[in-house]
């Protein structure tokens, strides 16, 4: 992906809030989501975040201010889900981004500014839904640091499975339980086998965890039986979001042999409202490589472009806000921070792997990256890693509490952003969810 004028760090919008330092949504970002005014029964429709506002794409489409491919793309986005927009492909996505960029620039034509003004809704006044009708959700497992950290809990002698360095491994998750950020969920019930016990017990999860992940949404996709070569993979990726793969570790570790995660994972998966497009992320692409003394990708997972810029440098952090944080009105505690650049496989490799047997990916499908843990302890993306399998108390400095796993009333907040000298800072907003008590106690 080449850089172009929409990445110009000096570009400014006529909307003052978009130019504020530290703003997640400057004119260089323009992420897509689905929204309506909160508390109304308006239909959900596509929108783009700019500053502290949302551009209503249904209103933009109706205004007639766009033409050509950009108008076609806005029309496709003026619906309760973005599947039709994602199906249009990169040329239409680019046309709409570039048209909105031109209309939002500080020097845009006065009639265009006037038309766009009428399409703005304050972000503080909207609610979101999951941005696409997700036909299928697949979760990968592509952080070697997370795999080793969790592997040590399950298999101390042999933490890394032999396939990890050869295959971007994954499991098929549940699309039905993917929820939008802000949706609370009840602590799940399930079966767990305590160490040394002779029989499992059934009850509320006692080792509830989050997983810091990113997700990416499939664009046009492939016909059944037709693989997607790695050289074409990114043409099928619309953009990225924040994703929390809530996990019941006690249920998961008992149930997952030999077929993999099931009920320990599928009670809730949270996604952020905004999808940051691959074009917006272009300034933050970084090289990808496996260490020279480790297995190198097989040819179908290897390309010069993927090696040159297959990675994405997204800064990520995990915050925990307990009931006590809220009662004391203190800021949440930061549990960890890392970057997506440390992942062992790239999003292009994940998508190509998913389709290499001819499995058909469809517009709006959601692929998760797996937990994102960096190389050091402080960069762990799940509480099971930070608490060393529940054996270490994690201090919450702001309230004096400690945690080994999540407690009822805990809200986990994921944040992501990209920042470097010479490029505009862009953000993902946040992905949050609160743990409610188990139903029936
Ligand atoms: Ca996961």
PDB file of N, CA and C in Angstrom, residues 397-436:
ATOM      1  N   UNK A 397      -3.027  -0.380  41.682  1.00  0.00           N
ATOM      2  CA  UNK A 397      -2.469   0.687  42.523  1.00  0.00           C
ATOM      3  C   UNK A 397      -3.517   1.721  42.920  1.00  0.00           C
ATOM      4  N   UNK A 398      -4.460   1.978  42.009  1.00  0.00           N
ATOM      5  CA  UNK A 398      -5.398   3.074  42.248  1.00  0.00           C
ATOM      6  C   UNK A 398      -6.395   2.774  43.363  1.00  0.00           C
ATOM      7  N   UNK A 399      -6.654   1.478  43.631  1.00  0.00           N
ATOM      8  CA  UNK A 399      -7.653   1.132  44.652  1.00  0.00           C
ATOM      9  C   UNK A 399      -7.076   0.293  45.785  1.00  0.00           C
ATOM     10  N   UNK A 400      -5.852  -0.203  45.626  1.00  0.00           N
ATOM     11  CA  UNK A 400      -5.285  -1.087  46.641  1.00  0.00           C
ATOM     12  C   UNK A 400      -5.785  -2.520  46.540  1.00  0.00           C
ATOM     13  N   UNK A 401      -6.573  -2.836  45.526  1.00  0.00           N
ATOM     14  CA  UNK A 401      -7.046  -4.214  45.324  1.00  0.00           C
ATOM     15  C   UNK A 401      -5.961  -5.049  44.641  1.00  0.00           C
ATOM     16  N   UNK A 402      -6.198  -6.355  44.580  1.00  0.00           N
ATOM     17  CA  UNK A 402      -5.357  -7.227  43.764  1.00  0.00           C
ATOM     18  C   UNK A 402      -6.265  -8.136  42.939  1.00  0.00           C
ATOM     19  N   UNK A 403      -5.673  -8.732  41.903  1.00  0.00           N
ATOM     20  CA  UNK A 403      -6.396  -9.670  41.051  1.00  0.00           C
ATOM     21  C   UNK A 403      -5.490 -10.836  40.672  1.00  0.00           C
ATOM     22  N   UNK A 404      -6.096 -12.015  40.540  1.00  0.00           N
ATOM     23  CA  UNK A 404      -5.452 -13.097  39.795  1.00  0.00           C
ATOM     24  C   UNK A 404      -6.249 -13.377  38.528  1.00  0.00           C
ATOM     25  N   UNK A 405      -7.595 -13.282  38.662  1.00  0.00           N
ATOM     26  CA  UNK A 405      -8.482 -13.331  37.502  1.00  0.00           C
ATOM     27  C   UNK A 405      -9.519 -12.228  37.669  1.00  0.00           C
ATOM     28  N   UNK A 406     -10.460 -12.107  36.730  1.00  0.00           N
ATOM     29  CA  UNK A 406     -11.424 -11.010  36.772  1.00  0.00           C
ATOM     30  C   UNK A 406     -12.517 -11.280  37.793  1.00  0.00           C
ATOM     31  N   UNK A 407     -12.965 -10.218  38.448  1.00  0.00           N
ATOM     32  CA  UNK A 407     -14.055 -10.315  39.414  1.00  0.00           C
ATOM     33  C   UNK A 407     -15.304  -9.624  38.866  1.00  0.00           C
ATOM     34  N   UNK A 408     -16.437  -9.948  39.452  1.00  0.00           N
ATOM     35  CA  UNK A 408     -17.689  -9.310  39.034  1.00  0.00           C
ATOM     36  C   UNK A 408     -17.567  -7.793  39.197  1.00  0.00           C
ATOM     37  N   UNK A 409     -18.092  -7.057  38.247  1.00  0.00           N
ATOM     38  CA  UNK A 409     -18.001  -5.599  38.284  1.00  0.00           C
ATOM     39  C   UNK A 409     -16.767  -5.045  37.598  1.00  0.00           C
ATOM     40  N   UNK A 410     -15.813  -5.913  37.240  1.00  0.00           N
ATOM     41  CA  UNK A 410     -14.622  -5.441  36.523  1.00  0.00           C
ATOM     42  C   UNK A 410     -14.982  -5.080  35.083  1.00  0.00           C
ATOM     43  N   UNK A 411     -14.533  -3.920  34.654  1.00  0.00           N
ATOM     44  CA  UNK A 411     -14.630  -3.524  33.257  1.00  0.00           C
ATOM     45  C   UNK A 411     -13.222  -3.533  32.670  1.00  0.00           C
ATOM     46  N   UNK A 412     -13.053  -4.246  31.565  1.00  0.00           N
ATOM     47  CA  UNK A 412     -11.765  -4.260  30.872  1.00  0.00           C
ATOM     48  C   UNK A 412     -11.878  -3.363  29.652  1.00  0.00           C
ATOM     49  N   UNK A 413     -10.897  -2.469  29.500  1.00  0.00           N
ATOM     50  CA  UNK A 413     -10.875  -1.517  28.390  1.00  0.00           C
ATOM     51  C   UNK A 413      -9.610  -1.759  27.568  1.00  0.00           C
ATOM     52  N   UNK A 414      -9.785  -2.007  26.277  1.00  0.00           N
ATOM     53  CA  UNK A 414      -8.655  -2.102  25.351  1.00  0.00           C
ATOM     54  C   UNK A 414      -8.564  -0.805  24.566  1.00  0.00           C
ATOM     55  N   UNK A 415      -7.348  -0.300  24.400  1.00  0.00           N
ATOM     56  CA  UNK A 415      -7.149   0.883  23.550  1.00  0.00           C
ATOM     57  C   UNK A 415      -6.037   0.596  22.555  1.00  0.00           C
ATOM     58  N   UNK A 416      -6.115   1.247  21.396  1.00  0.00           N
ATOM     59  CA  UNK A 416      -5.093   1.080  20.377  1.00  0.00           C
ATOM     60  C   UNK A 416      -4.890   2.367  19.612  1.00  0.00           C
ATOM     61  N   UNK A 417      -3.666   2.612  19.193  1.00  0.00           N
ATOM     62  CA  UNK A 417      -3.367   3.801  18.399  1.00  0.00           C
ATOM     63  C   UNK A 417      -2.045   3.589  17.667  1.00  0.00           C
ATOM     64  N   UNK A 418      -1.806   4.409  16.644  1.00  0.00           N
ATOM     65  CA  UNK A 418      -0.560   4.381  15.890  1.00  0.00           C
ATOM     66  C   UNK A 418       0.040   5.774  15.951  1.00  0.00           C
ATOM     67  N   UNK A 419       1.323   5.842  16.179  1.00  0.00           N
ATOM     68  CA  UNK A 419       1.970   7.135  16.362  1.00  0.00           C
ATOM     69  C   UNK A 419       3.447   6.997  16.027  1.00  0.00           C
ATOM     70  N   UNK A 420       3.972   7.942  15.246  1.00  0.00           N
ATOM     71  CA  UNK A 420       5.417   7.985  14.995  1.00  0.00           C
ATOM     72  C   UNK A 420       5.748   9.349  14.386  1.00  0.00           C
ATOM     73  N   UNK A 421       7.011   9.757  14.472  1.00  0.00           N
ATOM     74  CA  UNK A 421       7.393  11.049  13.887  1.00  0.00           C
ATOM     75  C   UNK A 421       7.119  11.075  12.385  1.00  0.00           C
ATOM     76  N   UNK A 422       6.594  12.183  11.904  1.00  0.00           N
ATOM     77  CA  UNK A 422       6.381  12.352  10.472  1.00  0.00           C
ATOM     78  C   UNK A 422       5.055  11.832   9.960  1.00  0.00           C
ATOM     79  N   UNK A 423       4.280  11.180  10.815  1.00  0.00           N
ATOM     80  CA  UNK A 423       2.964  10.666  10.399  1.00  0.00           C
ATOM     81  C   UNK A 423       1.909  11.156  11.385  1.00  0.00           C
ATOM     82  N   UNK A 424       0.680  11.256  10.902  1.00  0.00           N
ATOM     83  CA  UNK A 424      -0.412  11.658  11.789  1.00  0.00           C
ATOM     84  C   UNK A 424      -0.730  10.522  12.755  1.00  0.00           C
ATOM     85  N   UNK A 425      -0.948  10.875  14.023  1.00  0.00           N
ATOM     86  CA  UNK A 425      -1.399   9.881  14.997  1.00  0.00           C
ATOM     87  C   UNK A 425      -2.841   9.500  14.667  1.00  0.00           C
ATOM     88  N   UNK A 426      -3.120   8.194  14.628  1.00  0.00           N
ATOM     89  CA  UNK A 426      -4.497   7.735  14.427  1.00  0.00           C
ATOM     90  C   UNK A 426      -4.839   6.726  15.517  1.00  0.00           C
ATOM     91  N   UNK A 427      -6.106   6.664  15.912  1.00  0.00           N
ATOM     92  CA  UNK A 427      -6.492   5.766  17.000  1.00  0.00           C
ATOM     93  C   UNK A 427      -7.641   4.862  16.614  1.00  0.00           C
ATOM     94  N   UNK A 428      -7.820   3.828  17.439  1.00  0.00           N
ATOM     95  CA  UNK A 428      -8.896   2.858  17.247  1.00  0.00           C
ATOM     96  C   UNK A 428     -10.071   3.113  18.188  1.00  0.00           C
ATOM     97  N   UNK A 429      -9.953   4.163  19.059  1.00  0.00           N
ATOM     98  CA  UNK A 429     -10.973   4.293  20.097  1.00  0.00           C
ATOM     99  C   UNK A 429     -10.746   3.222  21.146  1.00  0.00           C
ATOM    100  N   UNK A 430     -11.832   2.669  21.690  1.00  0.00           N
ATOM    101  CA  UNK A 430     -11.667   1.657  22.718  1.00  0.00           C
ATOM    102  C   UNK A 430     -12.667   0.531  22.556  1.00  0.00           C
ATOM    103  N   UNK A 431     -12.357  -0.576  23.229  1.00  0.00           N
ATOM    104  CA  UNK A 431     -13.244  -1.738  23.277  1.00  0.00           C
ATOM    105  C   UNK A 431     -13.401  -2.089  24.738  1.00  0.00           C
ATOM    106  N   UNK A 432     -14.634  -1.986  25.277  1.00  0.00           N
ATOM    107  CA  UNK A 432     -14.829  -2.231  26.707  1.00  0.00           C
ATOM    108  C   UNK A 432     -15.970  -3.197  26.965  1.00  0.00           C
ATOM    109  N   UNK A 433     -15.884  -3.865  28.103  1.00  0.00           N
ATOM    110  CA  UNK A 433     -16.963  -4.759  28.514  1.00  0.00           C
ATOM    111  C   UNK A 433     -16.887  -4.987  30.011  1.00  0.00           C
ATOM    112  N   UNK A 434     -18.057  -5.138  30.641  1.00  0.00           N
ATOM    113  CA  UNK A 434     -18.110  -5.336  32.094  1.00  0.00           C
ATOM    114  C   UNK A 434     -18.572  -6.756  32.418  1.00  0.00           C
ATOM    115  N   UNK A 435     -17.937  -7.332  33.428  1.00  0.00           N
ATOM    116  CA  UNK A 435     -18.313  -8.660  33.918  1.00  0.00           C
ATOM    117  C   UNK A 435     -19.464  -8.505  34.911  1.00  0.00           C
ATOM    118  N   UNK A 436     -20.614  -9.098  34.607  1.00  0.00           N
ATOM    119  CA  UNK A 436     -21.743  -9.119  35.537  1.00  0.00           C
ATOM    120  C   UNK A 436     -21.719 -10.445  36.303  1.00  0.00           C
TER     121      UNK A 436
END
